[in-house]
Coordinates of C-alpha atoms and ligand atoms in Angstrom, one line a residue:
M1 CA 26.5 -5.2 -24.9
S2 CA 28.2 -7.5 -21.6
P3 CA 27.1 -8.7 -18.2
I4 CA 27.8 -6.7 -15.2
A5 CA 31.5 -7.8 -14.0
V6 CA 30.6 -9.5 -10.5
P7 CA 33.7 -9.7 -8.5
V8 CA 34.9 -12.9 -7.1
N9 CA 35.3 -11.9 -3.6
P10 CA 33.4 -8.2 -3.1
P11 CA 35.2 -6.7 -0.1
T12 CA 33.1 -6.6 3.2
Y13 CA 33.5 -3.5 5.1
S14 CA 32.5 -3.5 8.9
I15 CA 30.0 -0.6 9.7
A16 CA 29.9 0.4 13.7
C17 CA 26.1 1.9 14.0
M18 CA 25.5 4.1 16.5
P19 CA 22.3 5.7 16.0
A20 CA 21.8 7.5 19.3
D21 CA 19.7 10.1 19.9
G22 CA 16.2 11.4 19.1
I23 CA 15.6 11.6 15.4
G24 CA 19.3 9.6 15.2
P25 CA 17.5 6.0 15.1
E26 CA 14.5 6.7 12.6
V27 CA 17.5 8.6 10.1
I28 CA 19.8 5.9 10.6
S29 CA 17.8 3.0 10.6
A30 CA 16.5 4.3 7.3
G31 CA 20.3 4.8 5.9
V32 CA 21.0 1.3 7.0
E33 CA 17.8 0.1 5.0
V34 CA 19.0 1.9 1.6
L35 CA 22.7 0.9 2.4
K36 CA 21.7 -2.6 2.3
T37 CA 19.8 -2.4 -0.7
L38 CA 22.8 -0.9 -2.1
A39 CA 24.9 -3.6 -1.2
N40 CA 22.2 -6.8 -2.6
A41 CA 21.6 -5.5 -5.9
S42 CA 25.3 -4.1 -6.9
G43 CA 26.9 -7.2 -5.4
D44 CA 29.9 -5.1 -5.6
F45 CA 30.2 -5.3 -2.0
S46 CA 29.2 -6.3 1.3
L47 CA 28.3 -4.0 4.5
E48 CA 28.1 -6.0 8.2
F49 CA 26.9 -3.4 10.5
E50 CA 27.4 -4.0 14.3
D51 CA 24.5 -1.8 16.7
Y52 CA 26.2 0.1 19.6
D53 CA 23.6 1.4 21.7
W54 CA 25.8 4.5 23.4
S55 CA 23.1 7.5 23.7
S56 CA 22.1 9.8 26.3
E57 CA 19.8 6.7 27.7
T58 CA 22.8 4.8 28.3
Y59 CA 24.8 7.9 30.0
K60 CA 21.1 8.0 32.4
Q61 CA 21.5 4.7 33.1
T62 CA 25.3 4.2 33.8
G63 CA 26.5 7.7 34.2
R64 CA 28.5 7.1 30.9
Y65 CA 28.4 7.7 27.0
I66 CA 30.8 5.9 26.1
P67 CA 31.6 2.2 28.0
E68 CA 35.0 0.9 29.3
G69 CA 37.5 0.4 26.6
G70 CA 34.9 1.7 24.2
L71 CA 36.5 3.8 22.2
E72 CA 39.2 0.3 21.3
S73 CA 36.4 -1.4 20.2
L74 CA 35.2 0.9 17.6
K75 CA 38.7 1.3 16.3
K76 CA 38.0 -2.6 15.0
H77 CA 35.9 -1.0 12.2
D78 CA 35.9 0.4 8.8
A79 CA 33.4 3.2 9.2
I80 CA 31.3 4.6 11.9
L81 CA 27.6 5.9 11.1
F82 CA 26.5 7.9 13.9
G83 CA 22.9 9.7 14.2
A84 CA 22.6 12.8 16.3
V85 CA 23.4 12.8 20.2
G86 CA 21.4 15.5 22.5
A87 CA 18.4 14.7 24.7
P88 CA 16.0 17.4 26.5
D89 CA 16.6 16.5 30.3
V90 CA 20.5 15.9 29.1
P91 CA 22.5 19.4 29.0
D92 CA 23.8 19.9 25.4
H93 CA 27.6 19.9 26.4
I94 CA 27.8 17.0 28.6
S95 CA 26.1 15.1 25.5
L96 CA 28.0 16.8 22.6
W97 CA 31.2 16.2 24.9
G98 CA 30.5 12.8 26.2
L99 CA 29.8 11.1 23.1
R100 CA 30.3 12.7 20.0
L101 CA 33.7 14.9 20.6
A102 CA 35.2 12.2 22.9
I103 CA 34.9 10.1 19.7
C104 CA 36.2 12.5 17.1
Q105 CA 39.0 14.0 19.1
P106 CA 40.7 11.1 20.5
L107 CA 40.3 9.3 16.9
Q108 CA 41.8 12.3 15.2
Q109 CA 39.3 12.5 12.9
Y110 CA 40.7 15.9 12.2
A111 CA 38.8 16.8 9.2
N112 CA 35.4 17.6 9.0
V113 CA 34.0 17.8 5.6
R114 CA 30.7 19.4 4.7
P115 CA 29.0 19.1 1.2
T116 CA 26.0 21.3 0.5
K117 CA 24.2 22.1 -2.6
I118 CA 20.6 22.3 -4.3
F119 CA 18.9 19.0 -5.0
R120 CA 17.2 18.4 -8.3
G121 CA 14.0 18.9 -7.1
T122 CA 14.3 20.7 -4.2
Q123 CA 14.1 24.7 -3.7
S124 CA 17.2 26.9 -2.2
P125 CA 15.0 30.3 -0.2
L126 CA 17.6 31.9 -2.5
R127 CA 15.6 34.0 -5.3
N128 CA 17.4 33.0 -7.9
A129 CA 19.8 30.3 -6.3
N130 CA 18.9 27.2 -8.8
T131 CA 20.4 23.3 -9.1
G132 CA 24.0 23.9 -9.9
D133 CA 24.7 27.7 -8.5
L134 CA 25.1 26.6 -5.0
D135 CA 27.8 23.9 -5.0
W136 CA 30.0 24.1 -2.2
V137 CA 32.3 22.0 0.3
I138 CA 32.9 23.2 3.6
V139 CA 36.2 21.7 5.3
R140 CA 36.1 22.1 9.0
E141 CA 39.0 22.3 11.4
N142 CA 37.6 19.1 14.3
S143 CA 40.7 18.8 16.1
E144 CA 41.1 22.3 18.5
G145 CA 40.1 25.7 17.9
E146 CA 37.0 27.1 19.7
Y147 CA 36.4 23.5 20.5
A148 CA 39.5 22.0 22.5
G149 CA 38.2 21.9 25.9
H150 CA 40.6 24.3 27.1
G151 CA 39.4 27.0 29.9
G152 CA 37.6 26.9 32.5
R153 CA 35.5 28.1 35.4
S154 CA 36.1 29.7 39.2
H155 CA 34.1 31.6 41.7
I156 CA 31.4 29.8 40.9
G157 CA 27.8 31.4 42.0
Q158 CA 29.9 34.7 43.0
A159 CA 29.5 38.2 41.3
W160 CA 33.3 37.5 40.2
E161 CA 32.9 34.6 38.5
T162 CA 34.8 34.0 36.0
A163 CA 34.8 31.9 32.7
T164 CA 37.2 31.2 30.3
E165 CA 37.7 29.5 26.4
V166 CA 40.3 29.2 25.4
S167 CA 41.0 29.0 21.1
I168 CA 43.9 26.3 20.9
F169 CA 45.8 26.8 17.3
T170 CA 48.7 25.1 16.8
R171 CA 51.0 24.8 13.4
H172 CA 50.5 21.1 13.4
A173 CA 46.6 21.2 13.0
V174 CA 46.1 24.2 11.0
E175 CA 48.9 22.9 8.2
R176 CA 47.0 20.2 7.9
I177 CA 43.8 21.0 7.8
I178 CA 44.3 23.7 5.5
R179 CA 46.8 21.5 3.0
F180 CA 43.9 18.7 3.2
A181 CA 41.4 21.7 2.2
F182 CA 43.7 22.9 -1.0
E183 CA 43.5 18.8 -1.8
V184 CA 39.7 19.1 -1.7
A185 CA 39.6 22.0 -4.3
Q186 CA 42.7 20.4 -6.5
K187 CA 40.2 17.5 -7.0
R188 CA 37.3 19.9 -7.6
P189 CA 36.4 21.0 -11.4
R190 CA 36.6 24.5 -10.1
K191 CA 40.2 24.3 -7.8
Q192 CA 39.5 27.4 -5.8
L193 CA 39.7 27.5 -2.2
T194 CA 38.2 30.4 0.1
V195 CA 39.8 30.4 3.5
V196 CA 37.8 32.1 6.3
T197 CA 38.8 33.9 9.2
K198 CA 38.3 36.3 12.0
S199 CA 42.2 37.9 11.6
N200 CA 41.1 41.6 11.8
A201 CA 40.0 41.3 15.5
Q202 CA 41.5 38.0 16.2
R203 CA 45.2 38.9 16.1
N204 CA 47.0 35.7 17.2
G205 CA 45.7 32.7 15.8
M206 CA 43.5 33.8 12.9
V207 CA 47.2 35.4 12.1
L208 CA 49.0 32.4 12.3
W209 CA 46.1 30.6 9.5
D210 CA 46.4 33.9 7.4
E211 CA 50.3 33.0 7.3
V212 CA 49.7 29.0 6.8
A213 CA 47.5 29.2 4.1
A214 CA 49.6 31.8 2.5
E215 CA 52.7 29.6 2.5
L216 CA 50.4 26.7 1.6
S217 CA 49.1 28.1 -1.5
K218 CA 52.8 28.0 -3.0
E219 CA 52.1 23.9 -3.1
F220 CA 48.9 24.5 -4.9
P221 CA 49.6 26.8 -8.1
D222 CA 46.8 25.3 -10.1
V223 CA 44.2 26.3 -6.6
T224 CA 43.1 29.8 -6.6
M225 CA 42.9 30.7 -3.5
D226 CA 41.1 33.9 -1.9
K227 CA 40.3 35.2 2.4
M228 CA 37.3 36.3 3.5
L229 CA 36.6 37.8 7.1
V230 CA 33.8 35.1 8.6
D231 CA 31.2 38.3 8.9
A232 CA 31.6 39.1 5.2
M233 CA 31.6 35.0 4.1
T234 CA 27.8 35.0 5.6
C235 CA 26.8 38.0 3.1
R236 CA 28.7 36.9 0.0
M237 CA 27.2 33.0 0.9
V238 CA 23.7 34.4 0.7
L239 CA 24.2 37.2 -1.8
K240 CA 27.5 35.2 -4.5
P241 CA 26.7 31.3 -3.9
E242 CA 27.8 30.6 -7.0
S243 CA 31.3 32.4 -6.6
L244 CA 31.9 30.0 -3.9
D245 CA 33.1 26.4 -4.0
T246 CA 35.7 24.6 -1.8
I247 CA 36.0 26.8 2.0
V248 CA 37.7 25.8 4.9
A249 CA 37.8 27.2 8.3
T250 CA 38.0 26.9 11.9
N251 CA 35.6 24.6 14.3
L252 CA 33.6 27.3 15.3
H253 CA 33.1 29.4 12.3
A254 CA 32.8 26.0 9.5
D255 CA 30.1 24.7 12.1
I256 CA 27.6 28.2 12.2
L257 CA 28.9 28.5 8.0
S258 CA 27.8 25.0 7.3
D259 CA 24.0 25.2 8.7
L260 CA 23.9 28.6 7.0
A261 CA 24.9 26.5 3.8
A262 CA 22.7 23.7 4.2
A263 CA 19.6 26.1 5.5
L264 CA 20.8 27.5 2.3
A265 CA 20.3 24.5 -0.1
G266 CA 17.0 23.8 1.2
S267 CA 16.5 22.1 4.5
I268 CA 19.4 21.4 7.0
G269 CA 17.5 18.0 6.4
I270 CA 19.7 16.8 3.5
A271 CA 23.2 17.8 4.4
P272 CA 25.7 15.6 5.7
T273 CA 29.4 15.5 7.5
S274 CA 32.7 13.1 7.0
N275 CA 34.5 13.4 10.3
L276 CA 38.0 12.1 8.6
D277 CA 41.1 10.7 10.0
P278 CA 42.9 11.5 6.3
T279 CA 45.7 8.9 7.8
R280 CA 43.4 6.3 7.8
T281 CA 45.0 5.2 11.0
N282 CA 41.1 5.1 13.1
P283 CA 38.1 4.8 10.8
S284 CA 36.4 8.6 10.3
M285 CA 33.0 8.7 11.2
F286 CA 29.8 9.4 9.0
E287 CA 26.9 11.6 10.2
P288 CA 23.8 13.6 9.6
I289 CA 25.0 18.1 10.2
H290 CA 21.5 18.1 11.9
G291 CA 20.9 17.2 15.6
S292 CA 18.3 15.1 17.7
A293 CA 15.1 17.2 16.3
F294 CA 13.6 16.9 19.8
D295 CA 10.4 18.6 17.9
I296 CA 9.5 16.1 15.8
T297 CA 11.0 12.9 17.2
G298 CA 9.1 9.8 17.5
Q299 CA 6.7 11.4 14.3
G300 CA 7.9 9.3 11.4
I301 CA 9.1 12.4 10.0
A302 CA 12.5 12.9 9.7
N303 CA 14.2 13.9 7.0
P304 CA 16.3 10.6 6.1
V305 CA 18.0 12.3 3.0
A306 CA 20.9 14.0 5.2
T307 CA 21.3 10.5 6.3
F308 CA 21.2 9.2 2.6
W309 CA 23.8 11.6 1.3
T310 CA 26.3 10.5 4.6
A311 CA 25.6 7.1 3.6
A312 CA 27.2 7.9 0.1
E313 CA 29.9 9.6 1.4
M314 CA 31.0 6.6 3.7
L315 CA 30.7 4.7 0.4
S316 CA 32.8 6.9 -1.5
W317 CA 35.6 7.0 2.0
L318 CA 35.3 3.7 1.7
G319 CA 36.6 3.2 -2.1
E320 CA 32.9 2.6 -3.1
E321 CA 33.0 5.1 -5.4
A322 CA 30.4 4.5 -8.1
A323 CA 28.2 2.8 -5.7
A324 CA 28.3 6.7 -4.1
Q325 CA 27.8 8.1 -7.2
R326 CA 24.9 5.9 -7.5
L327 CA 23.2 6.3 -4.1
L328 CA 23.3 9.8 -4.9
T329 CA 21.8 9.9 -7.9
C330 CA 18.6 7.3 -6.9
V331 CA 18.6 10.3 -4.1
E332 CA 18.0 13.1 -6.5
S333 CA 16.0 11.0 -8.7
V334 CA 13.5 10.7 -5.7
C335 CA 13.6 14.2 -4.7
E336 CA 13.3 15.3 -8.1
R337 CA 9.9 13.1 -8.6
G338 CA 8.6 15.3 -5.4
V339 CA 8.7 12.1 -2.7
V340 CA 10.2 15.2 0.1
T341 CA 9.5 14.9 3.6
R342 CA 7.8 18.6 5.1
D343 CA 10.7 20.3 5.6
L344 CA 11.1 20.7 1.8
G345 CA 7.4 21.6 1.5
G346 CA 6.7 17.8 0.5
T347 CA 4.1 15.4 2.3
A348 CA 6.1 12.2 2.3
N349 CA 7.2 10.6 5.3
T350 CA 10.2 9.0 6.3
K351 CA 9.2 5.4 5.4
E352 CA 8.1 6.8 1.9
V353 CA 11.3 8.5 1.0
T354 CA 13.2 5.8 2.1
E355 CA 11.1 3.0 0.0
A356 CA 11.0 5.7 -2.9
V357 CA 14.5 5.1 -2.9
C358 CA 15.1 1.8 -2.5
E359 CA 12.9 1.1 -5.3
E360 CA 15.0 3.5 -7.6
I361 CA 17.8 1.7 -6.3
R362 CA 16.9 -1.7 -7.6
S363 CA 15.3 -0.2 -11.1
S364 CA 18.8 1.1 -11.8
F365 CA 19.8 -2.1 -11.8
K366 CA 17.2 -3.5 -13.7
K367 CA 18.1 -2.1 -17.3
P368 CA 21.6 -3.6 -17.6
K369 CA 20.6 -6.6 -16.5
Q370 CA 17.6 -6.8 -18.7
V371 CA 20.2 -6.1 -21.8
S372 CA 22.0 -9.0 -20.8
Ligands
NAI401 P1 18.8 20.3 15.6 O1 19.2 20.1 13.9 O2 18.1 19.3 15.9 O3 17.0 20.8 15.0 C1 17.4 22.2 14.2 C2 15.9 22.4 13.3 O4 15.9 21.6 12.1 C3 14.6 21.4 14.2 O5 13.1 22.4 13.6 C4 14.3 20.4 13.6 O6 12.7 19.9 13.7 C5 14.8 20.3 12.2 N1 15.7 19.5 11.9 C6 16.5 18.6 12.0 N2 16.9 17.6 11.2 C7 15.5 17.4 10.5 C8 15.3 16.3 9.5 N3 16.6 15.6 9.4 N4 14.2 16.3 9.2 C9 13.4 17.5 9.5 N5 13.6 18.4 9.9 C10 15.1 18.4 10.6 O7 19.7 21.4 16.2 P2 18.7 21.9 17.3 O8 17.4 22.2 17.6 O9 19.3 23.2 17.9 O10 19.3 20.5 18.6 C11 18.7 19.8 19.2 C12 20.2 18.6 19.7 O11 20.7 17.8 19.0 C13 20.7 19.5 20.5 O12 20.8 18.7 21.8 C14 22.0 19.7 20.5 O13 23.2 20.1 21.4 C15 22.8 18.3 19.7 N6 22.8 18.4 18.2 C16 24.2 17.4 17.9 C17 24.5 17.4 17.3 C18 25.5 16.0 16.8 O14 24.9 14.9 17.7 N7 26.2 16.0 16.1 C19 24.4 18.7 15.6 C20 23.6 19.7 16.3 C21 23.0 19.4 17.3
MG402 MG1 26.2 22.4 13.8

């Protein structure tokens, strides 16, 4: 066997690292350790991390999550690795809009991609679902819809106080997300897309979604498309998980369905999220699906697997597909050996899982080297 070919000039990727709040710093430092181990062991690429301390702490000190000119400085990176935002003493709508949505929306990261599957060595709470039975990609519209930010409050404190939360659906954004979802479905072996709406009750925006999906399906004759109402979709996810593959839904619907998906796969501590700008004009942002988990912050027991899978998604987006696959395989092997945190029924802590994954990565490179 010939030795491993090491590129003469391996590419270097610049990563903005933003752990933010709660367990964010614990899982992101674990993710950075694993990524550095992988880059060093492979030699195929290198990573430069620049730390950003934007968080609820900086908000409490300065009144801002993102400093003046902050978004511009993010644009110089190839990707953003994000932890979670949310603190017990800051209202959630302030923290979420102050940081996460304040990055996703201006950087036009309009496609939120959430893969879910049952890892080898982990168990679904569904009695009959085993590895391979649940293997989904949920594509969430990430720029408008129910989280467009339209609405207001008036007559505050009066008995006639009024609040509106207006969902915005533009043909432009609906078309680009459904087309993106068709492309994701087309690349997967089953070539199957389920379009989720609520077009029986919501007769404007959701009907637009249905119409656009029907139009676009003609451009993708090799993809089988079906439609579900979101309430019925929750039943199908639980009762017939094997019948689903790629799923597309609005910002709110897919937010909820993807948490359900993560729980059905075993834990919210596993699932990753990519906030993609598919035009690649701006860097995309990668984060575990979970939040800042105040109840376990500082205990060293957070499951870092969601961040490892997130890191793999980031590598894949950067073009390092082989490294991404290797990382996921190593994580699954560690799960299969039973080195898992409490949320997956194990006893390992964050550090032990991280060390086990780093060791698995190093040993995965040893075999070919010994042969050479
Ligand atoms: P959460 O995801 O933080 O926690 C829900 C439950 O899952 C908790 O019991 C927690 O301990 C557990 N959990 C979450 N991640 C885990 C991990 N890696 N390992 C083991 N267990 C884990 O959701 P919650 O409680 O609704 O929100 C807490 C805060 O996080 C809020 O301020 C919320 O707004 C924020 N949040 C932020 C998100 C983001 O930054 N993208 C996403 C979701 C919530
Ligand atoms: Mg959510």
